[in-house]
Amino acid sequence: MNRIGVATFIIAILAAGLAGAQDFAASPNYGTIRVPGGSAPYPYVVEIIAGGAVDAAGLGPNCRDLISEAPDLRILYSASDLTLALRATSDADTILVVNAPDGSWHCSADGAGGHNPALEFVQPLSGQYDIWVGAKATGVGWPTRLEVSENSPN
């Protein structure tokens, strides 16, 4: 194989590895919830263990740290005129990684206190939101409170 062929082969393997790191077909680690927009009660809270072995770097702006292969939580959302808000609270430095219904990636590493990330979708789309909560250290799981709520737009 010539140098160009080898380089193309390596790039294809690296791209396939990154694209295949998150398994959208896998059952979420902590379940799936349906959120009909504008409904109550909120917030919906799930206790999870943050972290994993998959590097989130390169998925999008501000994406980093280690996440699990399967999503931690899946939200099937029906949009309303409210803001969809996600927040992770932990004693560890965590990150929220979200794949939105349009395939876009959103990451937040810093929130209140410098380590409780939050994301708001001001004009949320209807559809599937896959959520991962990552952490810096490999092989270490961090108890984390993941909250899903709706708020009035500011």
mmCIF file of C-alpha atoms in Angstrom:
data_model
loop_
_atom_site.group_PDB
_atom_site.id
_atom_site.type_symbol
_atom_site.label_atom_id
_atom_site.label_comp_id
_atom_site.label_asym_id
_atom_site.label_seq_id
_atom_site.Cartn_x
_atom_site.Cartn_y
_atom_site.Cartn_z
ATOM 1 C CA MET A 1 0.000 0.000 0.000
ATOM 2 C CA ASN A 2 1.379 3.460 -0.812
ATOM 3 C CA ARG A 3 1.633 6.301 1.724
ATOM 4 C CA ILE A 4 -1.602 7.952 0.600
ATOM 5 C CA GLY A 5 -3.462 4.663 0.858
ATOM 6 C CA VAL A 6 -2.079 4.013 4.355
ATOM 7 C CA ALA A 7 -2.943 7.547 5.502
ATOM 8 C CA THR A 8 -6.487 7.230 4.123
ATOM 9 C CA PHE A 9 -6.896 3.842 5.831
ATOM 10 C CA ILE A 10 -5.732 5.241 9.207
ATOM 11 C CA ILE A 11 -8.042 8.260 8.940
ATOM 12 C CA ALA A 12 -10.998 5.990 8.108
ATOM 13 C CA ILE A 13 -10.287 3.790 11.134
ATOM 14 C CA LEU A 14 -9.978 6.797 13.454
ATOM 15 C CA ALA A 15 -13.206 8.336 12.143
ATOM 16 C CA ALA A 16 -15.063 5.041 12.495
ATOM 17 C CA GLY A 17 -13.775 4.656 16.047
ATOM 18 C CA LEU A 18 -15.031 8.101 17.034
ATOM 19 C CA ALA A 19 -18.400 7.677 15.345
ATOM 20 C CA GLY A 20 -18.887 4.233 16.881
ATOM 21 C CA ALA A 21 -17.907 5.235 20.423
ATOM 22 C CA GLN A 22 -21.448 6.135 21.455
ATOM 23 C CA ASP A 23 -24.014 3.422 20.875
ATOM 24 C CA PHE A 24 -27.412 5.010 20.168
ATOM 25 C CA ALA A 25 -28.983 1.573 19.775
ATOM 26 C CA ALA A 26 -27.943 0.560 23.299
ATOM 27 C CA SER A 27 -30.463 0.747 26.105
ATOM 28 C CA PRO A 28 -29.726 3.745 28.314
ATOM 29 C CA ASN A 29 -27.988 2.893 31.579
ATOM 30 C CA TYR A 30 -30.720 4.535 33.690
ATOM 31 C CA GLY A 31 -33.747 4.288 31.445
ATOM 32 C CA THR A 32 -35.893 6.323 29.090
ATOM 33 C CA ILE A 33 -38.418 8.956 30.075
ATOM 34 C CA ARG A 34 -41.174 10.614 28.061
ATOM 35 C CA VAL A 35 -41.520 14.324 28.671
ATOM 36 C CA PRO A 36 -44.628 15.877 27.157
ATOM 37 C CA GLY A 37 -43.690 19.565 26.922
ATOM 38 C CA GLY A 38 -45.446 21.850 29.364
ATOM 39 C CA SER A 39 -46.288 19.018 31.749
ATOM 40 C CA ALA A 40 -45.617 18.586 35.451
ATOM 41 C CA PRO A 41 -44.279 17.463 37.912
ATOM 42 C CA TYR A 42 -40.717 18.687 37.574
ATOM 43 C CA PRO A 43 -37.872 18.317 38.018
ATOM 44 C CA TYR A 44 -37.503 14.676 37.027
ATOM 45 C CA VAL A 45 -34.522 13.369 39.007
ATOM 46 C CA VAL A 46 -32.447 10.259 38.450
ATOM 47 C CA GLU A 47 -29.476 9.187 40.549
ATOM 48 C CA ILE A 48 -26.686 7.888 38.312
ATOM 49 C CA ILE A 49 -23.008 7.003 38.408
ATOM 50 C CA ALA A 50 -21.111 9.419 36.145
ATOM 51 C CA GLY A 51 -18.113 8.415 34.071
ATOM 52 C CA GLY A 52 -17.036 5.702 31.698
ATOM 53 C CA ALA A 53 -14.234 4.633 29.403
ATOM 54 C CA VAL A 54 -15.113 6.494 26.155
ATOM 55 C CA ASP A 55 -13.368 9.811 25.472
ATOM 56 C CA ALA A 56 -15.934 12.503 24.592
ATOM 57 C CA ALA A 57 -13.299 14.814 23.065
ATOM 58 C CA GLY A 58 -14.087 15.701 19.488
ATOM 59 C CA LEU A 59 -17.858 15.255 19.700
ATOM 60 C CA GLY A 60 -18.423 19.008 19.790
ATOM 61 C CA PRO A 61 -17.371 22.268 21.423
ATOM 62 C CA ASN A 62 -16.459 21.896 25.113
ATOM 63 C CA CYS A 63 -16.731 18.081 24.909
ATOM 64 C CA ARG A 64 -14.143 16.235 26.965
ATOM 65 C CA ASP A 65 -13.708 13.698 29.739
ATOM 66 C CA LEU A 66 -14.903 10.105 29.881
ATOM 67 C CA ILE A 67 -18.450 8.870 29.277
ATOM 68 C CA SER A 68 -20.090 5.472 28.994
ATOM 69 C CA GLU A 69 -20.750 3.826 25.643
ATOM 70 C CA ALA A 70 -24.545 3.768 26.125
ATOM 71 C CA PRO A 71 -26.389 6.952 27.074
ATOM 72 C CA ASP A 72 -27.039 7.388 30.771
ATOM 73 C CA LEU A 73 -30.577 8.680 30.141
ATOM 74 C CA ARG A 74 -32.796 9.024 27.074
ATOM 75 C CA ILE A 75 -35.516 11.671 26.912
ATOM 76 C CA LEU A 76 -38.341 11.426 24.379
ATOM 77 C CA TYR A 77 -39.432 15.043 24.359
ATOM 78 C CA SER A 78 -42.489 16.818 22.939
ATOM 79 C CA ALA A 79 -41.492 20.458 22.603
ATOM 80 C CA SER A 80 -43.468 23.331 24.071
ATOM 81 C CA ASP A 81 -42.740 27.038 24.485
ATOM 82 C CA LEU A 82 -40.720 26.249 27.630
ATOM 83 C CA THR A 83 -36.956 25.828 27.938
ATOM 84 C CA LEU A 84 -35.692 22.261 28.409
ATOM 85 C CA ALA A 85 -33.120 22.337 31.223
ATOM 86 C CA LEU A 86 -30.626 19.635 32.205
ATOM 87 C CA ARG A 87 -28.361 19.732 35.256
ATOM 88 C CA ALA A 88 -25.903 17.352 36.891
ATOM 89 C CA THR A 89 -24.940 17.766 40.538
ATOM 90 C CA SER A 90 -22.017 15.860 42.022
ATOM 91 C CA ASP A 91 -19.035 16.201 44.334
ATOM 92 C CA ALA A 92 -16.889 15.330 41.286
ATOM 93 C CA ASP A 93 -15.968 17.475 38.307
ATOM 94 C CA THR A 94 -18.528 16.189 35.783
ATOM 95 C CA ILE A 95 -19.606 17.060 32.246
ATOM 96 C CA LEU A 96 -22.964 16.869 30.470
ATOM 97 C CA VAL A 97 -22.848 15.489 26.933
ATOM 98 C CA VAL A 98 -26.109 15.628 24.969
ATOM 99 C CA ASN A 99 -26.984 14.450 21.498
ATOM 100 C CA ALA A 100 -30.069 16.429 20.398
ATOM 101 C CA PRO A 101 -32.812 15.227 18.004
ATOM 102 C CA ASP A 102 -31.114 16.958 15.051
ATOM 103 C CA GLY A 103 -27.864 15.042 15.674
ATOM 104 C CA SER A 104 -26.012 18.033 17.121
ATOM 105 C CA TRP A 105 -23.772 17.607 20.169
ATOM 106 C CA HIS A 106 -23.906 19.906 23.193
ATOM 107 C CA CYS A 107 -21.492 19.784 26.124
ATOM 108 C CA SER A 108 -21.193 21.704 29.365
ATOM 109 C CA ALA A 109 -18.346 21.190 31.793
ATOM 110 C CA ASP A 110 -18.828 24.128 34.117
ATOM 111 C CA GLY A 111 -21.798 25.181 36.134
ATOM 112 C CA ALA A 112 -22.509 26.389 39.654
ATOM 113 C CA GLY A 113 -19.480 25.843 41.858
ATOM 114 C CA GLY A 114 -17.345 25.086 38.796
ATOM 115 C CA HIS A 115 -18.317 21.427 38.579
ATOM 116 C CA ASN A 116 -22.097 21.105 38.303
ATOM 117 C CA PRO A 117 -22.769 21.392 34.570
ATOM 118 C CA ALA A 118 -26.061 22.592 33.139
ATOM 119 C CA LEU A 119 -27.500 22.944 29.639
ATOM 120 C CA GLU A 120 -30.602 24.783 28.483
ATOM 121 C CA PHE A 121 -32.366 24.321 25.170
ATOM 122 C CA VAL A 122 -34.261 27.611 24.779
ATOM 123 C CA GLN A 123 -36.168 26.476 21.689
ATOM 124 C CA PRO A 124 -36.021 22.706 22.161
ATOM 125 C CA LEU A 125 -36.818 20.338 19.338
ATOM 126 C CA SER A 126 -39.227 17.463 19.724
ATOM 127 C CA GLY A 127 -37.547 14.085 19.613
ATOM 128 C CA GLN A 128 -34.878 11.977 21.260
ATOM 129 C CA TYR A 129 -32.250 13.501 23.548
ATOM 130 C CA ASP A 130 -29.469 11.119 24.598
ATOM 131 C CA ILE A 131 -27.622 12.262 27.721
ATOM 132 C CA TRP A 132 -24.282 11.182 29.113
ATOM 133 C CA VAL A 133 -22.689 12.427 32.329
ATOM 134 C CA GLY A 134 -18.933 12.106 32.169
ATOM 135 C CA ALA A 135 -16.060 12.435 34.604
ATOM 136 C CA LYS A 136 -12.301 12.939 34.344
ATOM 137 C CA ALA A 137 -11.002 9.736 35.931
ATOM 138 C CA THR A 138 -11.205 6.349 34.258
ATOM 139 C CA GLY A 139 -12.441 3.380 36.258
ATOM 140 C CA VAL A 140 -14.015 5.654 38.846
ATOM 141 C CA GLY A 141 -17.748 6.215 39.009
ATOM 142 C CA TRP A 142 -19.113 9.302 40.695
ATOM 143 C CA PRO A 143 -22.573 9.440 42.320
ATOM 144 C CA THR A 144 -24.458 12.174 40.460
ATOM 145 C CA ARG A 145 -27.957 13.652 40.515
ATOM 146 C CA LEU A 146 -29.256 14.303 36.983
ATOM 147 C CA GLU A 147 -32.241 16.690 36.776
ATOM 148 C CA VAL A 148 -34.551 17.299 33.817
ATOM 149 C CA SER A 149 -36.931 20.240 33.991
ATOM 150 C CA GLU A 150 -38.715 22.909 31.979
ATOM 151 C CA ASN A 151 -38.473 26.593 32.693
ATOM 152 C CA SER A 152 -40.055 29.742 31.298
ATOM 153 C CA PRO A 153 -37.685 31.373 28.786
ATOM 154 C CA ASN A 154 -35.817 34.346 30.228
#
